[in-house]
mmCIF file of C-alpha atoms in Angstrom:
data_model
loop_
_atom_site.group_PDB
_atom_site.id
_atom_site.type_symbol
_atom_site.label_atom_id
_atom_site.label_comp_id
_atom_site.label_asym_id
_atom_site.label_seq_id
_atom_site.Cartn_x
_atom_site.Cartn_y
_atom_site.Cartn_z
ATOM 1 C CA MET A 1220 -16.485 -16.734 28.612
ATOM 2 C CA SER A 1221 -15.700 -17.874 25.068
ATOM 3 C CA LEU A 1222 -12.076 -17.607 23.951
ATOM 4 C CA SER A 1223 -11.320 -15.292 21.015
ATOM 5 C CA THR A 1224 -10.267 -16.827 17.709
ATOM 6 C CA VAL A 1225 -7.853 -13.915 17.127
ATOM 7 C CA TRP A 1226 -5.793 -12.354 19.908
ATOM 8 C CA THR A 1227 -2.402 -10.876 20.683
ATOM 9 C CA GLU A 1228 0.024 -11.563 23.501
ATOM 10 C CA VAL A 1229 1.218 -7.952 23.186
ATOM 11 C CA ASP A 1230 -0.374 -5.457 25.596
ATOM 12 C CA LEU A 1231 -1.692 -2.724 23.324
ATOM 13 C CA GLU A 1232 -1.942 -0.232 26.189
ATOM 14 C CA ALA A 1233 1.399 -0.814 27.950
ATOM 15 C CA PRO A 1234 4.382 1.548 27.581
ATOM 16 C CA GLY A 1235 7.750 0.409 26.286
ATOM 17 C CA ARG A 1236 8.975 -1.867 23.511
ATOM 18 C CA GLN A 1237 7.095 -5.116 22.852
ATOM 19 C CA VAL A 1238 7.608 -7.590 20.012
ATOM 20 C CA GLY A 1239 5.370 -10.629 19.764
ATOM 21 C CA PHE A 1240 2.551 -12.028 17.659
ATOM 22 C CA ILE A 1241 -1.091 -11.705 16.749
ATOM 23 C CA ARG A 1242 -2.503 -15.242 16.838
ATOM 24 C CA VAL A 1243 -5.201 -16.367 14.388
ATOM 25 C CA GLU A 1244 -6.800 -19.697 15.236
ATOM 26 C CA HIS A 1245 -6.303 -22.172 12.369
ATOM 27 C CA SER A 1246 -7.406 -25.720 13.116
ATOM 28 C CA VAL A 1247 -6.161 -28.260 10.552
ATOM 29 C CA HIS A 1248 -5.413 -31.987 10.432
ATOM 30 C CA ARG A 1249 -1.780 -31.662 11.481
ATOM 31 C CA SER A 1250 -2.506 -29.090 14.231
ATOM 32 C CA ALA A 1251 -5.938 -29.197 15.842
ATOM 33 C CA TYR A 1252 -5.297 -26.183 18.090
ATOM 34 C CA GLY A 1253 -2.904 -24.436 15.692
ATOM 35 C CA THR A 1254 -2.513 -20.721 15.081
ATOM 36 C CA ILE A 1255 -1.140 -18.419 12.401
ATOM 37 C CA ALA A 1256 1.446 -16.131 14.021
ATOM 38 C CA LEU A 1257 1.491 -12.590 12.615
ATOM 39 C CA PRO A 1258 4.613 -10.725 13.796
ATOM 40 C CA PHE A 1259 3.562 -7.605 15.678
ATOM 41 C CA ALA A 1260 5.388 -4.870 17.561
ATOM 42 C CA VAL A 1261 4.245 -1.980 19.738
ATOM 43 C CA PHE A 1262 6.442 0.980 20.729
ATOM 44 C CA ALA A 1263 4.846 3.341 23.241
ATOM 45 C CA ASN A 1264 6.331 6.227 25.185
ATOM 46 C CA GLY A 1265 4.673 9.307 26.609
ATOM 47 C CA SER A 1266 1.713 11.097 25.059
ATOM 48 C CA GLY A 1267 1.164 11.529 21.333
ATOM 49 C CA PRO A 1268 -0.670 10.077 18.347
ATOM 50 C CA THR A 1269 -1.020 6.375 17.580
ATOM 51 C CA ILE A 1270 -0.017 5.161 14.120
ATOM 52 C CA LEU A 1271 -0.311 1.732 12.508
ATOM 53 C CA LEU A 1272 2.486 0.889 10.061
ATOM 54 C CA MET A 1273 1.567 -2.117 7.914
ATOM 55 C CA ALA A 1274 3.194 -4.103 5.106
ATOM 56 C CA GLY A 1275 2.802 -7.604 3.730
ATOM 57 C CA SER A 1276 -0.888 -7.263 2.980
ATOM 58 C CA HIS A 1277 0.274 -8.891 -0.241
ATOM 59 C CA GLY A 1278 3.059 -11.401 0.294
ATOM 60 C CA ASP A 1279 5.009 -10.622 -2.888
ATOM 61 C CA GLU A 1280 5.483 -6.910 -2.091
ATOM 62 C CA TYR A 1281 8.841 -6.677 -0.388
ATOM 63 C CA GLU A 1282 9.972 -3.082 0.112
ATOM 64 C CA GLY A 1283 7.488 -2.326 2.894
ATOM 65 C CA GLN A 1284 8.138 -5.651 4.607
ATOM 66 C CA LEU A 1285 11.862 -4.958 4.786
ATOM 67 C CA ALA A 1286 11.439 -1.314 5.822
ATOM 68 C CA LEU A 1287 9.252 -2.290 8.788
ATOM 69 C CA THR A 1288 11.447 -5.245 9.726
ATOM 70 C CA ARG A 1289 14.405 -2.858 9.951
ATOM 71 C CA LEU A 1290 12.333 -0.428 12.006
ATOM 72 C CA ILE A 1291 11.409 -3.132 14.538
ATOM 73 C CA ARG A 1292 15.056 -4.163 14.936
ATOM 74 C CA THR A 1293 16.460 -0.659 15.320
ATOM 75 C CA LEU A 1294 13.842 1.684 16.826
ATOM 76 C CA ASP A 1295 14.750 3.160 20.208
ATOM 77 C CA VAL A 1296 11.437 3.494 22.061
ATOM 78 C CA SER A 1297 12.808 6.258 24.290
ATOM 79 C CA ARG A 1298 12.973 8.543 21.231
ATOM 80 C CA ILE A 1299 9.264 8.403 20.419
ATOM 81 C CA ARG A 1300 6.310 10.442 21.690
ATOM 82 C CA GLY A 1301 3.139 8.439 21.261
ATOM 83 C CA ARG A 1302 2.580 4.903 20.023
ATOM 84 C CA ILE A 1303 3.676 2.981 16.918
ATOM 85 C CA LEU A 1304 1.978 -0.307 16.010
ATOM 86 C CA VAL A 1305 3.915 -2.332 13.416
ATOM 87 C CA LEU A 1306 2.663 -5.204 11.233
ATOM 88 C CA PRO A 1307 5.500 -6.119 8.821
ATOM 89 C CA ALA A 1308 3.853 -9.311 7.479
ATOM 90 C CA ALA A 1309 0.129 -8.656 7.820
ATOM 91 C CA ASN A 1310 -0.989 -11.630 5.720
ATOM 92 C CA GLN A 1311 1.701 -13.946 7.064
ATOM 93 C CA PRO A 1312 0.706 -17.043 5.040
ATOM 94 C CA ALA A 1313 0.965 -15.014 1.817
ATOM 95 C CA VAL A 1314 4.275 -13.497 2.964
ATOM 96 C CA LYS A 1315 5.806 -16.911 3.672
ATOM 97 C CA ALA A 1316 4.627 -18.160 0.267
ATOM 98 C CA GLY A 1317 5.824 -15.025 -1.560
ATOM 99 C CA ARG A 1318 2.382 -14.779 -3.159
ATOM 100 C CA ARG A 1319 -0.175 -12.005 -3.491
ATOM 101 C CA THR A 1320 -2.851 -14.124 -1.849
ATOM 102 C CA SER A 1321 -2.908 -16.559 1.052
ATOM 103 C CA PRO A 1322 -2.309 -20.227 0.227
ATOM 104 C CA LEU A 1323 -4.708 -21.124 3.059
ATOM 105 C CA ASP A 1324 -7.866 -19.569 1.620
ATOM 106 C CA ASN A 1325 -6.736 -17.677 -1.519
ATOM 107 C CA GLY A 1326 -7.533 -14.526 0.463
ATOM 108 C CA ASN A 1327 -6.398 -11.123 -0.768
ATOM 109 C CA LEU A 1328 -6.067 -9.159 2.476
ATOM 110 C CA ASN A 1329 -6.380 -5.773 0.792
ATOM 111 C CA ARG A 1330 -9.706 -6.862 -0.706
ATOM 112 C CA SER A 1331 -11.101 -8.160 2.601
ATOM 113 C CA PHE A 1332 -12.170 -4.902 4.317
ATOM 114 C CA GLY A 1333 -15.746 -4.758 3.076
ATOM 115 C CA ASP A 1334 -19.030 -4.324 4.949
ATOM 116 C CA ARG A 1335 -18.675 -7.820 6.419
ATOM 117 C CA PHE A 1336 -15.639 -9.951 7.193
ATOM 118 C CA ALA A 1337 -15.370 -13.471 5.809
ATOM 119 C CA ASP A 1338 -15.006 -16.307 8.310
ATOM 120 C CA THR A 1339 -11.643 -17.296 6.855
ATOM 121 C CA PRO A 1340 -8.070 -16.713 8.080
ATOM 122 C CA THR A 1341 -7.690 -13.672 5.821
ATOM 123 C CA GLY A 1342 -11.106 -12.292 6.807
ATOM 124 C CA GLN A 1343 -10.305 -12.706 10.496
ATOM 125 C CA ILE A 1344 -7.015 -10.825 10.038
ATOM 126 C CA ALA A 1345 -8.885 -7.961 8.332
ATOM 127 C CA ALA A 1346 -11.457 -7.880 11.140
ATOM 128 C CA PHE A 1347 -8.778 -7.713 13.852
ATOM 129 C CA ILE A 1348 -6.898 -4.945 12.050
ATOM 130 C CA THR A 1349 -10.113 -2.933 11.708
ATOM 131 C CA GLU A 1350 -11.739 -3.475 15.071
ATOM 132 C CA GLU A 1351 -8.736 -3.830 17.388
ATOM 133 C CA LEU A 1352 -5.898 -1.884 15.734
ATOM 134 C CA LEU A 1353 -7.457 0.868 13.611
ATOM 135 C CA ALA A 1354 -9.961 1.523 16.389
ATOM 136 C CA ARG A 1355 -7.010 2.682 18.535
ATOM 137 C CA CYS A 1356 -5.264 4.715 15.798
ATOM 138 C CA ASP A 1357 -5.100 8.269 14.596
ATOM 139 C CA VAL A 1358 -3.078 7.465 11.453
ATOM 140 C CA PHE A 1359 -2.612 4.397 9.240
ATOM 141 C CA LEU A 1360 0.269 3.953 6.756
ATOM 142 C CA ASP A 1361 -0.172 0.911 4.481
ATOM 143 C CA LEU A 1362 2.872 0.045 2.346
ATOM 144 C CA HIS A 1363 2.477 -1.675 -1.039
ATOM 145 C CA SER A 1364 4.235 -2.335 -4.350
ATOM 146 C CA GLY A 1365 3.240 -3.765 -7.714
ATOM 147 C CA GLY A 1366 3.847 -7.341 -6.595
ATOM 148 C CA SER A 1367 4.872 -10.096 -8.973
ATOM 149 C CA SER A 1368 2.727 -9.029 -11.930
ATOM 150 C CA LEU A 1369 3.401 -5.268 -12.020
ATOM 151 C CA ASP A 1370 6.305 -2.839 -11.845
ATOM 152 C CA HIS A 1371 5.192 0.351 -10.084
ATOM 153 C CA ILE A 1372 7.027 3.668 -10.012
ATOM 154 C CA PRO A 1373 7.547 4.733 -6.369
ATOM 155 C CA CYS A 1374 4.858 7.111 -5.147
ATOM 156 C CA SER A 1375 2.967 8.032 -1.995
ATOM 157 C CA TYR A 1376 -0.818 7.905 -1.838
ATOM 158 C CA ALA A 1377 -3.586 9.311 0.353
ATOM 159 C CA ASP A 1378 -7.332 8.853 0.697
ATOM 160 C CA LEU A 1379 -8.380 12.372 1.651
ATOM 161 C CA GLY A 1380 -11.678 11.302 3.184
ATOM 162 C CA THR A 1381 -15.023 13.025 2.927
ATOM 163 C CA ASP A 1382 -14.735 16.143 5.097
ATOM 164 C CA ARG A 1383 -12.547 19.205 4.821
ATOM 165 C CA SER A 1384 -10.744 18.958 8.152
ATOM 166 C CA MET A 1385 -9.594 15.356 7.615
ATOM 167 C CA ALA A 1386 -8.695 16.075 3.996
ATOM 168 C CA GLN A 1387 -6.525 19.050 4.926
ATOM 169 C CA ARG A 1388 -4.689 17.130 7.651
ATOM 170 C CA THR A 1389 -4.200 14.124 5.373
ATOM 171 C CA PHE A 1390 -2.896 16.243 2.515
ATOM 172 C CA ALA A 1391 -0.446 17.981 4.855
ATOM 173 C CA ALA A 1392 0.863 14.552 5.886
ATOM 174 C CA LEU A 1393 1.119 13.460 2.226
ATOM 175 C CA GLU A 1394 3.153 16.567 1.431
ATOM 176 C CA ALA A 1395 5.398 15.936 4.431
ATOM 177 C CA MET A 1396 6.230 12.451 3.121
ATOM 178 C CA ASN A 1397 7.706 14.233 0.078
ATOM 179 C CA ALA A 1398 7.809 11.314 -2.370
ATOM 180 C CA PRO A 1399 8.747 11.965 -6.014
ATOM 181 C CA LEU A 1400 5.066 11.465 -6.903
ATOM 182 C CA SER A 1401 2.265 12.368 -4.462
ATOM 183 C CA TRP A 1402 -1.117 10.880 -5.329
ATOM 184 C CA ALA A 1403 -4.278 12.099 -3.579
ATOM 185 C CA GLN A 1404 -7.802 10.750 -4.034
ATOM 186 C CA ALA A 1405 -10.890 12.396 -2.552
ATOM 187 C CA GLY A 1406 -13.660 10.503 -0.799
ATOM 188 C CA CYS A 1407 -13.927 7.002 0.602
ATOM 189 C CA PRO A 1408 -12.700 4.095 -1.574
ATOM 190 C CA GLU A 1409 -15.561 2.123 -3.108
ATOM 191 C CA GLY A 1410 -13.705 -1.183 -3.054
ATOM 192 C CA PRO A 1411 -13.217 -3.357 0.064
ATOM 193 C CA VAL A 1412 -9.662 -2.110 0.652
ATOM 194 C CA ALA A 1413 -7.941 -1.183 3.911
ATOM 195 C CA GLY A 1414 -8.279 2.511 3.139
ATOM 196 C CA ARG A 1415 -12.045 2.153 3.211
ATOM 197 C CA ALA A 1416 -11.913 0.711 6.719
ATOM 198 C CA ALA A 1417 -9.635 3.539 7.842
ATOM 199 C CA VAL A 1418 -11.835 6.306 6.428
ATOM 200 C CA ARG A 1419 -14.905 4.751 8.039
ATOM 201 C CA LYS A 1420 -13.084 4.682 11.386
ATOM 202 C CA ARG A 1421 -12.094 8.351 10.840
ATOM 203 C CA VAL A 1422 -8.428 7.358 10.781
ATOM 204 C CA MET A 1423 -6.059 9.258 8.504
ATOM 205 C CA HIS A 1424 -5.159 6.870 5.667
ATOM 206 C CA LEU A 1425 -1.851 7.085 3.816
ATOM 207 C CA SER A 1426 -0.263 4.508 1.570
ATOM 208 C CA GLY A 1427 2.227 4.130 -1.227
ATOM 209 C CA GLU A 1428 3.447 1.938 -4.050
ATOM 210 C CA PHE A 1429 7.155 1.183 -3.906
ATOM 211 C CA GLY A 1430 8.586 -1.059 -6.635
ATOM 212 C CA GLY A 1431 7.297 -4.406 -7.851
ATOM 213 C CA GLY A 1432 8.077 -7.162 -10.306
ATOM 214 C CA GLY A 1433 8.313 -9.749 -7.526
ATOM 215 C CA ARG A 1434 11.721 -8.469 -6.415
ATOM 216 C CA LEU A 1435 13.151 -5.911 -4.005
ATOM 217 C CA ASP A 1436 14.344 -2.625 -5.489
ATOM 218 C CA HIS A 1437 16.747 -0.618 -3.301
ATOM 219 C CA GLY A 1438 15.745 2.695 -4.848
ATOM 220 C CA ALA A 1439 12.082 2.002 -4.109
ATOM 221 C CA LEU A 1440 12.996 0.807 -0.600
ATOM 222 C CA ASP A 1441 14.763 4.121 0.000
ATOM 223 C CA VAL A 1442 11.614 6.043 -1.028
ATOM 224 C CA ALA A 1443 9.484 3.870 1.273
ATOM 225 C CA GLU A 1444 11.752 4.486 4.275
ATOM 226 C CA ARG A 1445 11.885 8.188 3.461
ATOM 227 C CA CYS A 1446 8.074 8.332 3.547
ATOM 228 C CA ILE A 1447 7.871 6.407 6.840
ATOM 229 C CA TYR A 1448 10.359 8.519 8.761
ATOM 230 C CA ARG A 1449 9.265 11.860 7.363
ATOM 231 C CA LEU A 1450 5.664 11.014 8.290
ATOM 232 C CA LEU A 1451 6.642 10.055 11.838
ATOM 233 C CA ASP A 1452 8.529 13.358 12.112
ATOM 234 C CA HIS A 1453 5.537 15.314 10.754
ATOM 235 C CA LEU A 1454 3.291 13.710 13.381
ATOM 236 C CA ASP A 1455 5.807 14.574 16.151
ATOM 237 C CA ILE A 1456 6.111 10.890 17.014
ATOM 238 C CA LEU A 1457 9.779 10.450 16.067
ATOM 239 C CA GLU A 1458 12.319 13.035 14.991
ATOM 240 C CA MET A 1459 13.781 12.003 11.654
ATOM 241 C CA GLU A 1460 17.468 11.538 10.955
ATOM 242 C CA GLU A 1461 19.387 14.162 9.007
ATOM 243 C CA LYS A 1462 19.531 12.044 5.835
ATOM 244 C CA TRP A 1463 15.750 12.377 5.327
ATOM 245 C CA ARG A 1464 15.530 16.156 5.881
ATOM 246 C CA ALA A 1465 16.374 17.565 2.452
ATOM 247 C CA ASP A 1466 13.203 18.199 0.437
ATOM 248 C CA ILE A 1467 12.952 16.853 -3.099
ATOM 249 C CA ARG A 1468 10.703 18.005 -5.922
ATOM 250 C CA THR A 1469 7.352 16.242 -5.851
ATOM 251 C CA ARG A 1470 4.710 16.095 -8.578
ATOM 252 C CA PHE A 1471 1.029 15.806 -7.666
ATOM 253 C CA VAL A 1472 -0.805 13.154 -9.632
ATOM 254 C CA PHE A 1473 -4.228 11.527 -10.045
ATOM 255 C CA ASN A 1474 -5.758 8.771 -12.114
ATOM 256 C CA SER A 1475 -9.040 7.852 -13.793
ATOM 257 C CA GLN A 1476 -10.339 4.768 -15.589
ATOM 258 C CA GLU A 1477 -8.974 5.928 -18.944
ATOM 259 C CA HIS A 1478 -5.455 5.762 -17.481
ATOM 260 C CA PHE A 1479 -5.638 1.934 -17.373
ATOM 261 C CA ILE A 1480 -4.801 -0.287 -20.337
ATOM 262 C CA TYR A 1481 -6.015 -3.896 -20.295
ATOM 263 C CA ALA A 1482 -5.102 -6.788 -22.564
ATOM 264 C CA PRO A 1483 -7.843 -7.280 -25.205
ATOM 265 C CA GLN A 1484 -6.768 -10.909 -25.744
ATOM 266 C CA GLU A 1485 -4.160 -13.401 -24.587
ATOM 267 C CA GLY A 1486 -0.586 -13.237 -25.846
ATOM 268 C CA VAL A 1487 2.972 -12.224 -25.066
ATOM 269 C CA PHE A 1488 3.123 -8.569 -24.031
ATOM 270 C CA GLU A 1489 5.767 -6.364 -25.661
ATOM 271 C CA PRO A 1490 5.787 -2.947 -23.954
ATOM 272 C CA LEU A 1491 7.141 0.027 -25.896
ATOM 273 C CA ALA A 1492 7.016 2.585 -23.058
ATOM 274 C CA ARG A 1493 9.123 2.773 -19.906
ATOM 275 C CA LEU A 1494 8.285 3.534 -16.291
ATOM 276 C CA GLY A 1495 8.302 7.281 -15.720
ATOM 277 C CA GLU A 1496 7.919 8.121 -19.408
ATOM 278 C CA THR A 1497 5.401 10.794 -20.421
ATOM 279 C CA VAL A 1498 3.048 9.524 -23.139
ATOM 280 C CA GLU A 1499 0.274 10.974 -25.278
ATOM 281 C CA ALA A 1500 -3.256 9.784 -26.071
ATOM 282 C CA GLY A 1501 -3.156 7.545 -29.144
ATOM 283 C CA GLN A 1502 0.540 6.762 -28.769
ATOM 284 C CA LEU A 1503 1.548 3.160 -29.507
ATOM 285 C CA ALA A 1504 2.031 1.471 -26.120
ATOM 286 C CA GLY A 1505 3.012 -2.039 -27.151
ATOM 287 C CA TYR A 1506 1.945 -5.259 -28.819
ATOM 288 C CA LEU A 1507 0.424 -8.596 -27.937
ATOM 289 C CA HIS A 1508 1.977 -11.494 -29.857
ATOM 290 C CA ARG A 1509 0.811 -15.109 -30.136
ATOM 291 C CA PRO A 1510 3.837 -17.333 -30.799
ATOM 292 C CA GLU A 1511 1.538 -20.363 -30.924
ATOM 293 C CA LEU A 1512 -0.043 -18.772 -34.033
ATOM 294 C CA PRO A 1513 3.038 -17.205 -35.664
ATOM 295 C CA MET A 1514 1.270 -16.079 -38.829
ATOM 296 C CA ASP A 1515 -1.223 -13.924 -36.920
ATOM 297 C CA PRO A 1516 -0.222 -10.229 -36.831
ATOM 298 C CA PRO A 1517 0.401 -8.727 -33.383
ATOM 299 C CA VAL A 1518 -2.357 -6.710 -31.733
ATOM 300 C CA GLU A 1519 -1.495 -3.044 -31.284
ATOM 301 C CA ILE A 1520 -2.018 -1.495 -27.829
ATOM 302 C CA ARG A 1521 -2.452 2.296 -27.669
ATOM 303 C CA PHE A 1522 -2.744 4.709 -24.767
ATOM 304 C CA LYS A 1523 -6.174 6.290 -24.310
ATOM 305 C CA ALA A 1524 -4.937 9.324 -22.379
ATOM 306 C CA GLU A 1525 -1.823 11.332 -21.718
ATOM 307 C CA GLY A 1526 0.142 10.892 -18.524
ATOM 308 C CA THR A 1527 3.161 9.387 -16.795
ATOM 309 C CA VAL A 1528 3.665 5.630 -17.046
ATOM 310 C CA ALA A 1529 3.289 4.509 -13.414
ATOM 311 C CA VAL A 1530 2.698 0.774 -13.915
ATOM 312 C CA ILE A 1531 3.860 -1.798 -16.478
ATOM 313 C CA ARG A 1532 2.978 -5.475 -16.447
ATOM 314 C CA SER A 1533 6.135 -7.386 -15.553
ATOM 315 C CA MET A 1534 4.949 -10.806 -16.733
ATOM 316 C CA GLY A 1535 5.313 -11.517 -20.443
ATOM 317 C CA ARG A 1536 2.438 -13.925 -20.996
ATOM 318 C CA SER A 1537 -0.878 -12.153 -20.502
ATOM 319 C CA GLU A 1538 -4.544 -13.046 -20.618
ATOM 320 C CA GLN A 1539 -7.543 -10.995 -21.664
ATOM 321 C CA GLY A 1540 -8.287 -8.459 -18.913
ATOM 322 C CA ASP A 1541 -4.767 -8.305 -17.447
ATOM 323 C CA CYS A 1542 -3.597 -4.763 -16.644
ATOM 324 C CA LEU A 1543 -0.732 -3.863 -18.998
ATOM 325 C CA PHE A 1544 -0.253 -0.188 -18.111
ATOM 326 C CA GLN A 1545 -1.479 2.399 -15.654
ATOM 327 C CA LEU A 1546 -0.822 6.082 -16.160
ATOM 328 C CA LEU A 1547 -0.940 8.930 -13.673
ATOM 329 C CA GLY A 1548 -2.050 12.372 -14.771
ATOM 330 C CA GLU A 1549 -0.400 15.449 -13.334
ATOM 331 C CA THR A 1550 -2.341 18.068 -11.406
ATOM 332 C CA ARG A 1551 -1.451 21.288 -9.624
ATOM 333 C CA ARG A 1552 -1.251 21.569 -5.857
ATOM 334 C CA GLU A 1553 -3.634 24.527 -6.043
ATOM 335 C CA GLU A 1554 -6.294 22.359 -7.693
ATOM 336 C CA ILE A 1555 -6.173 19.900 -4.798
ATOM 337 C CA LEU A 1556 -6.465 22.743 -2.285
ATOM 338 C CA GLU A 1557 -9.457 24.165 -4.165
ATOM 339 C CA MET A 1558 -11.132 20.759 -4.249
ATOM 340 C CA MET A 1559 -10.710 20.380 -0.473
ATOM 341 C CA GLU A 1560 -12.217 23.833 0.128
ATOM 342 C CA SER A 1561 -15.426 22.645 -1.525
ATOM 343 C CA MET A 1562 -15.816 19.793 0.972
ATOM 344 C CA PRO A 1563 -18.315 20.112 3.833
#
């Protein structure tokens, strides 16, 4: 029998607390039989749902990585009912480098879940997550932030799927997470992202954006942990601590292509709006300056729609096509419920 190029020393079916690695074969000059070691934990006790908690898909997104690292260190397996799979550094080479993409193959893990998996380290990680982990799961929570290039207001996110039953269960879980902003999208993602793999496997997909700017924000970390533990409580896997119980006001949001603002040319970006600010269509959003051509006037950037500023580019120097802003529009809970009722 041929040996697998990706495997784990953790027994996915055994009860108890296990912490080990997923091994990805990586043969290079300095290590002919080398592997990439992805930290991996499994907590299993009694009967109940199986959830995959994942962070570090992008190596420069830190809040989720820290939240899951804390969970691995502190979780008492005797308190759970079901099974929790934990990947705190899913694209480990990118995590170690503090970069969005892997230094081994320039792979963006959250753009590697397409119809076929590339025969690269990042592609093999995506294939293992899909075929070995998601195939065993009922729920998938994928934690993100804006990374080095973007600041992102903390929010939870859900792909509602394509049928009414899954959509209703997913939306109930999104509401239970009770983030300040709750963002729901209908259907299956068109891009090759992890949510697409989950929806195709009929696994409930939840996610979130928690901070950014290439740094760790404690307020965003608090929102991420709140979402994790409230979701586990909602699923009856783990009863949450008292500090997470009080409900906060949440706003339901959505986005469309007109909510994105891209740089029309290169230059130094001067934003005039702040995260969380409500803006109007046509409002001046900022400028692009070119210090190398100081006599040229700055280029005005204007918002194309109204909404809440959810994303601002955190890097000053920008090139044509860089995302400068993303807005989120507000919707009513009743509109989401009506949309789900129209699903087959």
